[in-house]
Short mmCIF file of C-alpha atoms in Angstrom, two decimals:
data_model
loop_
_atom_site.label_atom_id
_atom_site.label_comp_id
_atom_site.label_asym_id
_atom_site.label_seq_id
_atom_site.Cartn_x
_atom_site.Cartn_y
_atom_site.Cartn_z
CA MET I 1 85.30 125.82 121.84
CA LEU I 2 85.78 122.07 122.12
CA GLY I 3 82.86 121.40 119.79
CA GLN I 4 84.18 123.92 117.28
CA LYS I 5 87.64 122.33 117.37
CA GLN I 6 86.20 118.85 116.79
CA ALA I 7 84.19 120.17 113.87
CA GLU I 8 87.32 121.73 112.34
CA GLU I 9 89.22 118.45 112.72
CA ALA I 10 86.38 116.56 111.05
CA ILE I 11 86.41 119.00 108.12
CA VAL I 12 90.18 118.65 107.73
CA ALA I 13 89.97 114.85 107.81
CA SER I 14 87.21 114.95 105.23
CA ASN I 15 89.23 117.25 103.01
CA LEU I 16 92.24 114.97 103.35
CA SER I 17 90.20 111.97 102.24
CA GLU I 18 88.71 113.79 99.27
CA SER I 19 92.05 115.29 98.25
CA ALA I 20 93.83 111.94 98.54
CA GLU I 21 91.25 110.27 96.36
CA HIS I 22 91.33 113.13 93.87
CA ASP I 23 95.13 113.15 93.69
CA ALA I 24 95.35 109.38 93.33
CA VAL I 25 92.91 109.09 90.47
CA LYS I 26 94.40 112.05 88.62
CA LEU I 27 97.85 110.47 88.28
CA GLU I 28 98.97 110.59 84.68
CA GLU I 29 99.57 107.25 83.01
CA ASP I 30 101.33 106.75 79.70
CA GLY I 31 100.77 110.38 78.85
CA GLY I 32 96.99 110.01 78.99
CA THR I 33 94.35 111.57 81.17
CA GLU I 34 92.07 108.65 81.89
CA LYS I 35 91.16 108.41 85.56
CA GLN I 36 89.65 105.85 87.88
CA PRO I 37 85.88 106.28 88.09
CA ASP I 38 84.18 106.32 91.44
CA GLU I 39 82.73 102.84 91.78
CA HIS I 40 79.77 104.26 93.71
CA SER I 41 78.83 106.98 91.26
CA PRO I 42 75.73 106.39 89.14
CA GLY I 43 77.54 107.02 85.86
CA SER I 44 80.48 104.70 86.48
CA SER I 45 81.11 101.73 84.24
CA ILE I 46 80.04 98.39 85.69
CA PHE I 47 83.17 96.66 84.48
CA ASN I 48 86.20 98.40 83.08
CA VAL I 49 89.06 95.99 82.46
CA LYS I 50 91.79 98.62 82.50
CA SER I 51 90.50 100.16 85.72
CA PHE I 52 90.08 96.74 87.32
CA LEU I 53 93.64 95.64 86.57
CA TRP I 54 95.50 98.94 86.65
CA HIS I 55 93.93 101.43 89.06
CA GLY I 56 94.33 100.41 92.70
CA GLY I 57 93.72 102.65 95.68
CA SER I 58 91.49 100.69 98.05
CA ALA I 59 92.37 99.29 101.48
CA TRP I 60 92.48 95.83 99.88
CA ASP I 61 95.03 97.06 97.33
CA ALA I 62 97.18 98.42 100.14
CA TRP I 63 96.89 95.12 102.05
CA PHE I 64 97.96 93.10 99.01
CA SER I 65 100.85 95.51 98.42
CA CYS I 66 102.07 95.25 102.03
CA ALA I 67 101.73 91.47 102.27
CA SER I 68 103.23 90.88 98.82
CA ASN I 69 106.14 93.22 99.53
CA GLN I 70 107.02 91.50 102.82
CA VAL I 71 107.41 87.94 101.59
CA ALA I 72 109.62 88.01 98.52
CA GLN I 73 112.99 86.27 98.28
CA VAL I 74 113.36 86.37 102.08
CA LEU I 75 110.92 83.45 102.21
CA LEU I 76 113.73 81.32 100.77
CA THR I 77 116.34 82.51 103.29
CA LEU I 78 114.33 82.04 106.50
CA PRO I 79 115.21 78.31 106.75
CA TYR I 80 118.86 79.45 106.55
CA SER I 81 118.13 81.83 109.44
CA PHE I 82 116.53 79.01 111.42
CA SER I 83 119.73 76.96 110.95
CA GLN I 84 121.55 79.82 112.69
CA LEU I 85 118.97 80.56 115.38
CA GLY I 86 117.20 77.28 116.07
CA ILE I 87 113.44 76.76 115.73
CA LEU I 88 112.36 78.36 119.02
CA SER I 89 114.39 81.56 118.57
CA GLY I 90 113.43 81.70 114.90
CA ILE I 91 109.72 81.65 115.67
CA LEU I 92 110.01 84.10 118.58
CA PHE I 93 112.05 86.58 116.56
CA GLN I 94 109.54 86.41 113.70
CA ILE I 95 106.64 87.21 116.02
CA PHE I 96 108.58 89.92 117.85
CA TYR I 97 109.90 91.76 114.79
CA GLY I 98 106.61 91.28 112.95
CA LEU I 99 104.68 93.02 115.73
CA VAL I 100 107.30 95.72 116.25
CA GLY I 101 107.43 96.30 112.50
CA SER I 102 103.64 96.66 112.43
CA TRP I 103 103.90 99.22 115.21
CA THR I 104 106.45 101.37 113.37
CA ALA I 105 104.38 101.10 110.17
CA TYR I 106 101.49 102.49 112.23
CA LEU I 107 103.73 105.36 113.39
CA ILE I 108 104.70 106.15 109.79
CA SER I 109 101.03 106.24 108.79
CA VAL I 110 100.25 108.62 111.66
CA LEU I 111 103.10 110.94 110.68
CA TYR I 112 102.00 110.89 107.04
CA ILE I 113 98.45 111.89 107.97
CA GLU I 114 99.82 114.63 110.27
CA TYR I 115 102.07 116.02 107.54
CA ARG I 116 99.43 115.89 104.85
CA THR I 117 96.79 117.48 107.06
CA ARG I 118 99.09 120.39 107.82
CA LYS I 119 99.78 120.86 104.13
CA GLU I 120 96.06 120.68 103.33
CA LYS I 121 95.49 123.56 105.74
CA GLU I 122 98.04 125.52 103.69
CA ASN I 123 96.11 124.69 100.48
CA VAL I 124 99.00 122.64 99.09
CA SER I 125 98.00 120.37 96.22
CA PHE I 126 99.67 117.02 95.58
CA LYS I 127 98.32 116.56 92.08
CA ASN I 128 101.02 114.71 90.08
CA HIS I 129 103.27 114.66 93.15
CA VAL I 130 103.85 111.54 95.25
CA ILE I 131 104.62 112.23 98.91
CA GLN I 132 107.63 110.30 100.21
CA TRP I 133 108.98 109.53 103.68
CA PHE I 134 111.83 112.05 103.55
CA GLU I 135 109.32 114.80 102.70
CA VAL I 136 107.22 113.85 105.72
CA LEU I 137 110.32 114.11 107.92
CA ASP I 138 111.23 117.43 106.32
CA GLY I 139 107.78 118.90 106.88
CA LEU I 140 107.51 117.74 110.48
CA LEU I 141 111.09 117.91 111.78
CA GLY I 142 113.19 119.94 109.35
CA PRO I 143 115.95 119.53 106.72
CA TYR I 144 118.40 117.53 108.84
CA TRP I 145 115.84 114.79 109.34
CA LYS I 146 115.04 114.95 105.66
CA ALA I 147 118.71 114.27 104.84
CA VAL I 148 118.90 111.36 107.28
CA GLY I 149 115.66 109.82 106.04
CA LEU I 150 116.65 110.25 102.41
CA ALA I 151 120.08 108.68 102.92
CA PHE I 152 118.87 105.61 104.82
CA ASN I 153 115.75 105.06 102.73
CA CYS I 154 117.44 105.35 99.35
CA THR I 155 120.35 103.14 100.38
CA PHE I 156 117.98 100.52 101.76
CA LEU I 157 115.86 100.55 98.61
CA LEU I 158 118.97 100.39 96.45
CA PHE I 159 120.22 97.24 98.15
CA GLY I 160 116.69 95.87 98.36
CA SER I 161 116.59 96.03 94.57
CA VAL I 162 120.05 94.46 94.38
CA ILE I 163 118.82 91.55 96.49
CA GLN I 164 115.94 90.93 94.09
CA LEU I 165 118.32 90.62 91.13
CA ILE I 166 120.59 88.25 93.08
CA ALA I 167 117.54 86.19 94.04
CA CYS I 168 116.35 85.99 90.42
CA ALA I 169 119.70 84.61 89.27
CA SER I 170 119.89 82.25 92.24
CA ASN I 171 116.43 80.83 91.59
CA ILE I 172 116.54 80.39 87.82
CA TYR I 173 119.83 78.48 88.20
CA TYR I 174 117.93 75.63 89.85
CA ILE I 175 115.87 75.19 86.67
CA ASN I 176 118.57 75.88 84.10
CA ASP I 177 122.22 75.59 85.15
CA HIS I 178 123.58 75.83 81.61
CA LEU I 179 124.28 79.48 82.40
CA ASP I 180 126.05 80.57 85.58
CA LYS I 181 124.36 82.87 88.08
CA ARG I 182 126.33 85.93 86.98
CA THR I 183 125.06 85.56 83.41
CA TRP I 184 121.51 85.16 84.68
CA THR I 185 122.01 88.39 86.64
CA TYR I 186 122.82 90.19 83.39
CA ILE I 187 119.65 88.83 81.80
CA PHE I 188 117.30 89.59 84.68
CA GLY I 189 118.81 93.04 85.13
CA ALA I 190 117.61 93.86 81.64
CA CYS I 191 114.18 92.35 82.35
CA CYS I 192 113.71 94.25 85.61
CA ALA I 193 114.66 97.51 83.92
CA THR I 194 111.20 97.43 82.29
CA THR I 195 109.70 98.50 85.64
CA VAL I 196 110.55 102.07 84.63
CA PHE I 197 107.28 102.03 82.67
CA ILE I 198 105.06 101.48 85.76
CA PRO I 199 103.98 105.00 86.81
CA SER I 200 103.35 104.55 90.55
CA PHE I 201 102.06 102.25 93.30
CA HIS I 202 98.59 103.21 92.15
CA ASN I 203 99.21 100.86 89.22
CA TYR I 204 100.32 97.72 91.08
CA ARG I 205 96.83 96.32 91.72
CA ILE I 206 97.01 93.12 89.69
CA TRP I 207 100.73 92.65 90.36
CA SER I 208 100.27 92.78 94.15
CA PHE I 209 97.40 90.31 93.98
CA LEU I 210 99.34 87.87 91.80
CA GLY I 211 102.53 88.35 93.83
CA LEU I 212 100.90 87.30 97.08
CA GLY I 213 99.35 84.28 95.40
CA MET I 214 102.77 83.27 94.11
CA THR I 215 104.47 83.49 97.48
CA THR I 216 101.57 81.66 99.13
CA TYR I 217 102.06 78.77 96.71
CA THR I 218 105.84 78.81 97.25
CA ALA I 219 105.56 78.86 101.05
CA TRP I 220 103.22 75.89 101.15
CA TYR I 221 105.27 74.07 98.53
CA LEU I 222 108.34 74.45 100.79
CA THR I 223 106.36 73.21 103.79
CA ILE I 224 104.78 70.19 102.10
CA ALA I 225 107.87 69.26 100.06
CA ALA I 226 110.08 69.28 103.16
CA ILE I 227 107.66 67.10 105.12
CA VAL I 228 107.25 64.65 102.22
CA HIS I 229 111.01 64.53 101.69
CA GLY I 230 111.57 63.77 105.36
CA GLN I 231 114.74 64.27 107.32
CA VAL I 232 118.01 63.66 105.51
CA GLU I 233 120.22 60.88 106.80
CA GLY I 234 122.22 61.96 109.81
CA VAL I 235 120.38 65.28 110.09
CA MET I 236 121.70 67.55 112.85
CA HIS I 237 120.08 70.57 114.46
CA THR I 238 122.89 72.22 116.41
CA ALA I 239 121.63 75.83 116.31
CA PRO I 240 122.19 78.06 118.09
CA ALA I 241 125.90 77.25 118.11
CA LYS I 242 127.78 80.53 117.55
CA LEU I 243 126.93 84.09 118.53
CA VAL I 244 127.96 85.44 115.14
CA LEU I 245 125.53 83.08 113.40
CA TYR I 246 122.79 83.71 115.96
CA PHE I 247 122.74 87.47 115.46
CA THR I 248 123.15 87.10 111.71
CA GLY I 249 119.97 85.03 111.61
CA ALA I 250 118.17 87.49 113.90
CA THR I 251 118.98 90.44 111.65
CA ASN I 252 117.75 88.55 108.59
CA ILE I 253 114.38 88.23 110.34
CA LEU I 254 114.55 91.91 111.28
CA TYR I 255 114.93 92.53 107.54
CA THR I 256 112.00 90.22 106.75
CA PHE I 257 109.49 92.51 108.42
CA GLY I 258 111.10 95.71 107.19
CA GLY I 259 109.11 96.59 104.10
CA HIS I 260 108.34 100.08 105.44
CA ALA I 261 110.57 101.90 102.96
CA VAL I 262 107.58 102.04 100.60
CA THR I 263 104.86 102.55 103.22
CA VAL I 264 104.32 106.25 102.50
CA GLU I 265 104.13 105.66 98.74
CA ILE I 266 101.56 102.88 99.25
CA MET I 267 99.51 105.16 101.52
CA HIS I 268 99.67 108.02 99.05
CA ALA I 269 98.27 105.73 96.34
CA MET I 270 95.20 105.02 98.49
CA TRP I 271 91.94 106.82 97.90
CA LYS I 272 91.48 107.10 101.68
CA PRO I 273 94.93 106.86 103.35
CA GLN I 274 93.45 107.11 106.88
CA LYS I 275 92.40 103.47 106.49
CA PHE I 276 96.01 102.30 106.35
CA LYS I 277 96.68 102.35 110.12
CA TYR I 278 96.19 98.63 110.84
CA ILE I 279 96.63 97.24 107.34
CA TYR I 280 100.30 96.40 107.89
CA LEU I 281 99.50 94.45 111.06
CA ILE I 282 96.82 92.39 109.28
CA ALA I 283 99.25 91.75 106.41
CA THR I 284 101.91 90.63 108.89
CA LEU I 285 99.55 88.17 110.58
CA TYR I 286 98.93 86.57 107.19
CA VAL I 287 102.65 86.50 106.45
CA PHE I 288 103.19 84.51 109.67
CA THR I 289 101.09 81.71 108.17
CA LEU I 290 103.58 81.51 105.30
CA THR I 291 106.96 82.07 106.93
CA ILE I 292 106.75 80.10 110.18
CA PRO I 293 105.53 76.74 108.76
CA SER I 294 107.86 76.82 105.73
CA ALA I 295 111.02 77.78 107.65
CA THR I 296 110.29 75.25 110.41
CA ALA I 297 109.60 72.37 108.01
CA VAL I 298 112.67 72.96 105.83
CA TYR I 299 114.97 73.28 108.83
CA TRP I 300 113.46 70.13 110.37
CA ALA I 301 114.19 68.21 107.15
CA PHE I 302 117.71 69.45 106.37
CA GLY I 303 119.11 70.82 109.61
CA ASP I 304 122.67 72.10 109.53
CA GLN I 305 122.98 71.60 105.77
CA LEU I 306 121.19 74.94 105.45
CA LEU I 307 124.20 76.73 106.93
CA ASN I 308 125.84 76.36 103.52
CA HIS I 309 122.66 76.78 101.46
CA SER I 310 121.05 80.17 101.96
CA ASN I 311 118.45 79.44 99.26
CA ALA I 312 115.99 76.73 100.34
CA PHE I 313 115.40 75.65 96.72
CA SER I 314 118.97 74.33 96.54
CA LEU I 315 118.22 71.38 98.86
CA LEU I 316 114.84 70.28 97.59
CA PRO I 317 114.65 67.68 94.79
CA LYS I 318 113.92 68.84 91.27
CA THR I 319 110.23 68.24 90.52
CA GLY I 320 107.49 69.94 88.56
CA PHE I 321 106.18 71.48 91.78
CA ARG I 322 109.60 72.92 92.62
CA ASP I 323 110.08 74.31 89.11
CA THR I 324 106.64 75.91 89.34
CA ALA I 325 107.59 77.52 92.64
CA VAL I 326 110.85 78.80 91.14
CA ILE I 327 109.07 80.34 88.16
CA LEU I 328 106.43 81.97 90.37
CA MET I 329 109.12 83.39 92.64
CA LEU I 330 110.94 84.78 89.62
CA ILE I 331 107.82 86.65 88.55
CA HIS I 332 107.25 87.84 92.10
CA GLN I 333 110.82 89.05 92.42
CA PHE I 334 110.32 91.11 89.28
CA ILE I 335 107.29 92.66 91.01
CA THR I 336 109.23 93.26 94.23
CA PHE I 337 112.06 94.83 92.25
CA GLY I 338 109.50 97.32 90.98
CA PHE I 339 108.25 97.91 94.54
CA ALA I 340 111.77 98.70 95.75
CA CYS I 341 112.80 100.74 92.73
CA THR I 342 109.70 102.89 92.27
CA PRO I 343 110.46 105.19 95.26
CA LEU I 344 114.00 105.56 93.90
CA TYR I 345 112.51 106.51 90.54
CA PHE I 346 110.43 109.19 92.27
CA VAL I 347 113.44 110.62 94.11
CA TRP I 348 115.50 110.71 90.91
CA GLU I 349 112.66 112.36 89.00
CA LYS I 350 112.43 115.07 91.64
CA VAL I 351 116.20 115.63 91.55
CA ILE I 352 116.28 116.13 87.77
CA GLY I 353 112.94 117.98 87.59
CA MET I 354 111.01 115.28 85.72
CA HIS I 355 108.49 114.26 88.39
CA ASP I 356 105.69 116.44 87.01
CA THR I 357 106.26 115.33 83.41
CA LYS I 358 103.08 113.94 81.88
CA SER I 359 104.75 111.73 79.27
CA MET I 360 105.41 108.29 80.74
CA CYS I 361 107.89 107.54 77.98
CA LEU I 362 110.05 110.52 78.95
CA ARG I 363 109.82 109.58 82.61
CA ALA I 364 110.79 105.98 81.81
CA LEU I 365 113.84 107.20 79.89
CA ALA I 366 114.81 109.47 82.78
CA ARG I 367 114.51 106.56 85.24
CA LEU I 368 116.95 104.23 83.48
CA PRO I 369 120.11 105.59 85.21
CA VAL I 370 118.68 104.31 88.51
CA VAL I 371 118.79 100.69 87.30
CA ILE I 372 122.45 100.69 86.22
CA PRO I 373 124.13 100.88 89.68
CA ILE I 374 121.67 98.27 91.00
CA TRP I 375 122.64 95.95 88.18
CA PHE I 376 126.34 96.52 88.85
CA LEU I 377 126.12 95.93 92.62
CA ALA I 378 124.22 92.65 92.10
CA ILE I 379 127.15 91.42 90.01
CA ILE I 380 129.76 92.53 92.56
CA PHE I 381 128.06 91.06 95.67
CA PRO I 382 126.07 87.94 94.70
CA PHE I 383 125.72 86.78 98.33
CA PHE I 384 122.07 85.89 98.78
CA GLY I 385 121.56 85.26 102.51
CA PRO I 386 124.46 87.27 103.99
CA ILE I 387 123.53 90.48 102.20
CA ASN I 388 119.99 90.24 103.64
CA SER I 389 121.44 90.23 107.15
CA ALA I 390 123.87 93.07 106.43
CA VAL I 391 121.13 95.25 104.97
CA GLY I 392 118.87 94.39 107.91
CA ALA I 393 121.42 95.38 110.54
CA LEU I 394 122.87 98.50 108.95
CA LEU I 395 119.92 99.98 107.07
CA VAL I 396 116.57 98.42 108.05
CA SER I 397 117.31 98.93 111.74
CA PHE I 398 117.30 102.70 111.22
CA THR I 399 114.90 103.09 108.29
CA VAL I 400 112.16 100.85 109.63
CA TYR I 401 112.47 100.91 113.40
CA ILE I 402 114.65 103.67 114.89
CA ILE I 403 113.87 106.70 112.70
CA PRO I 404 110.03 106.32 112.74
CA SER I 405 110.05 105.85 116.54
CA LEU I 406 112.27 108.88 117.14
CA ALA I 407 110.36 110.98 114.62
CA HIS I 408 107.06 110.24 116.38
CA MET I 409 108.53 111.09 119.78
CA LEU I 410 109.94 114.41 118.54
CA THR I 411 106.89 115.39 116.49
CA TYR I 412 104.64 115.11 119.54
CA ARG I 413 107.12 116.19 122.19
CA THR I 414 105.18 119.34 123.12
CA ALA I 415 101.81 119.54 124.83
CA SER I 416 100.37 121.66 122.02
CA ALA I 417 101.45 119.14 119.37
CA ARG I 418 99.79 116.33 121.32
CA GLN I 419 96.64 118.37 121.87
CA ASN I 420 96.33 119.27 118.18
CA ALA I 421 97.41 115.86 116.83
CA VAL I 422 95.28 114.64 113.95
CA GLU I 423 95.63 111.03 115.13
CA LYS I 424 95.32 110.36 118.85
CA PRO I 425 96.98 107.35 120.57
CA PRO I 426 95.43 104.01 119.54
CA PHE I 427 92.79 102.26 121.61
CA PHE I 428 95.22 99.55 122.74
CA LEU I 429 97.73 102.11 124.04
CA PRO I 430 95.65 105.20 124.84
CA SER I 431 98.37 107.06 126.76
CA TRP I 432 100.97 109.37 125.19
CA THR I 433 103.34 108.32 127.98
CA GLY I 434 102.84 104.67 127.07
CA MET I 435 103.64 105.45 123.45
CA TYR I 436 106.81 107.26 124.45
CA VAL I 437 107.92 104.36 126.65
CA PHE I 438 107.31 101.78 123.93
CA ASN I 439 109.00 103.91 121.26
CA ALA I 440 112.02 104.33 123.53
CA PHE I 441 112.13 100.55 124.03
CA VAL I 442 112.04 99.97 120.26
CA VAL I 443 114.87 102.44 119.70
CA GLY I 444 117.01 100.93 122.47
CA TRP I 445 116.42 97.31 121.48
CA VAL I 446 117.05 97.77 117.78
CA LEU I 447 120.05 100.02 118.36
CA VAL I 448 121.76 97.49 120.65
CA VAL I 449 120.55 94.13 119.34
CA GLY I 450 119.75 94.92 115.70
CA PHE I 451 122.39 97.48 114.75
CA GLY I 452 125.03 96.67 117.37
CA PHE I 453 125.22 92.89 117.70
CA GLY I 454 123.48 92.34 114.38
CA GLY I 455 125.84 94.68 112.53
CA TRP I 456 128.90 92.96 113.99
CA ALA I 457 127.62 89.48 113.18
CA SER I 458 126.27 90.17 109.69
CA MET I 459 129.35 92.08 108.54
CA SER I 460 131.62 89.34 109.90
CA ASN I 461 129.62 86.78 107.92
CA PHE I 462 129.56 89.02 104.84
CA VAL I 463 133.34 89.51 104.90
CA LYS I 464 133.74 85.75 105.25
CA GLN I 465 131.72 85.24 102.06
CA VAL I 466 133.85 87.78 100.19
CA ASP I 467 137.05 86.07 101.39
CA THR I 468 135.69 82.65 100.41
CA PHE I 469 134.08 83.41 97.04
CA GLY I 470 135.55 86.80 96.12
CA LEU I 471 133.87 89.77 94.49
CA PHE I 472 132.16 89.21 91.12
CA ALA I 473 131.68 85.53 92.05
CA LYS I 474 130.63 83.71 88.90
CA CYS I 475 128.43 81.14 90.58
CA TYR I 476 127.99 81.65 94.34
CA GLN I 477 127.12 78.46 96.27
CA CYS I 478 126.63 76.44 93.08
CA LYS I 479 126.74 72.67 93.25
CA PRO I 480 129.54 71.04 91.25
CA PRO I 481 128.07 70.23 87.83
CA THR I 482 127.82 66.70 86.50
CA PRO I 483 128.27 67.06 82.74
CA PRO I 484 129.63 64.37 80.44
CA ALA I 485 133.36 63.75 80.62
CA GLY I 486 135.37 66.53 79.06
CA ALA I 487 132.66 69.14 79.39
CA ALA I 488 133.50 72.53 80.87
CA THR I 489 132.93 73.02 84.57
CA HIS I 490 131.57 75.99 86.46
CA HIS I 491 133.91 78.08 88.59
CA ARG I 492 132.89 79.83 91.75
#
C-alpha cells in the first residue's frame, strides 16, 4: 500500500508539472496563438528573439521576478528607516524580516502546490486561467478565507501601485524640478497605464532581468556616492530616539520583504512551479547585498538629516551617476507598477467576465478602470516614506505573514491532511510540530510588533504628514527653489 501511494503521488506531481508547463505556454498574447517551444525538443528553434525576450517560465525567470519585485522604490527609503532605527536595529530587522518573509513565501508555494494538485485530481484545467492567492485560500479553506485574502491582497496591491507612482514623481523631480511632483504624478500615471497591455507574469522575462540590473546599479551608486561624499558637517546619529519613529522604521522594513502578493501569479507562470520553494530565499539573500550596504552608507554620511528626507536621492549631489540612477529607478518603478497591478487586472477581469478573452486589446481596454483609482490616490497621498510604513503595518503584516502562516496551520490541522500532503515538511524543519510552533511565533510576533506597535507608529507618522503638508500636496518635501529674482516659487 505504501509503495502504491508513493507511485500515485509521483504521477500526480508529474501531471502537475506537465499541466503547469502546458498552461503557461498556451497563454494567449495579443490575440495570437504562438507558444513557447520546448527548448529541449529536437524541432525547437535555436534562437527565437520573441521567445527569448517575452516568454519566461523558468526558475531563473522566477528568481529575477522575486528579486526585482523586492527592491524597488523601498531601496530609497531604507536609509530613512535607518535614521529612525539606528544601524544595528536596521540590519537586524532586515535579516529577521527577510528570513521570515522567505519562510512565508515557502508556505504560499506549498499551499499553491497542494491546491493545484487537488484540482488536477478533479481534472480541472487552468488553460487561459491564472490561479491567484484568494483562489488557493478558497479551495483549501473555504469562502470566508477567500474574502479575507481577496480584501487584504487587493488593497495591498492597490497601495503598492500607488507607492510606485509617488516614487516616480519623487525621483524625476531630482532631475527636472521645473514641474512639481503632483504634475509629474499625472504624467507617470498615464505612462504606467500602458502596463494593461502586458498579458501576464509569463511575459516579464526581459523586464525582470533589466529591473534587477537597474536596482543593483542604484544600490551600489548609493553606497559608493555616500562614502565618497563623506559625512556632512556636524552629522548626528541619534537613532533610536523615539518609539513612534522606531516602530515606523521597523514596519517599513517589514514592507521591504513583503513582495508575496504576487507570489502565486509568479509560480503559476512557471513551467515547473514545484521548483519555486526556495527561490524567494535565494532572491532575498541577494537583496541583502543591495539593501544593507546602501542604507548603512547613506545613514553614516547624512545621519539625522534623513528624518526629513525619505528619498535618499534628495541628499546626494547632482551628478551624472545620480541622474543615471534616477532614470534607471524610474524605468524599474514602471516595471514594479506592472508587477503590482497585474494581479489586480486579473481579479477585475474575472469580476467582469473578461479573463478568458483571447483579444489582448479588449482585455487592455477592460483593465483601464483599475488604473484610475491608483492614479487618484497617488495625488491625494504623496507621502513617500510614511505610506510605506502604513501599508507595511496594516496590510503587509496580514497579507504576507499572518494569513499564510494561519492558512498553512489550518490546512494541515488534521492527521489525514498531514499524511496526504503533497509537500512534506522541509529538511531543515522536518517536524510538523516544529512548523506549527514557528508559524504560531510568526503570527504572534507580526500581530503584536508589526500590526500593533507598527500600526500605531506608522499611522501617527502618517497623520503628522497630512497635518503638515495636507492632502493633494503639490510638492511634498521639495527643497525651496532657487530661480532668478521674480520667478514663481513652488508651494508645498
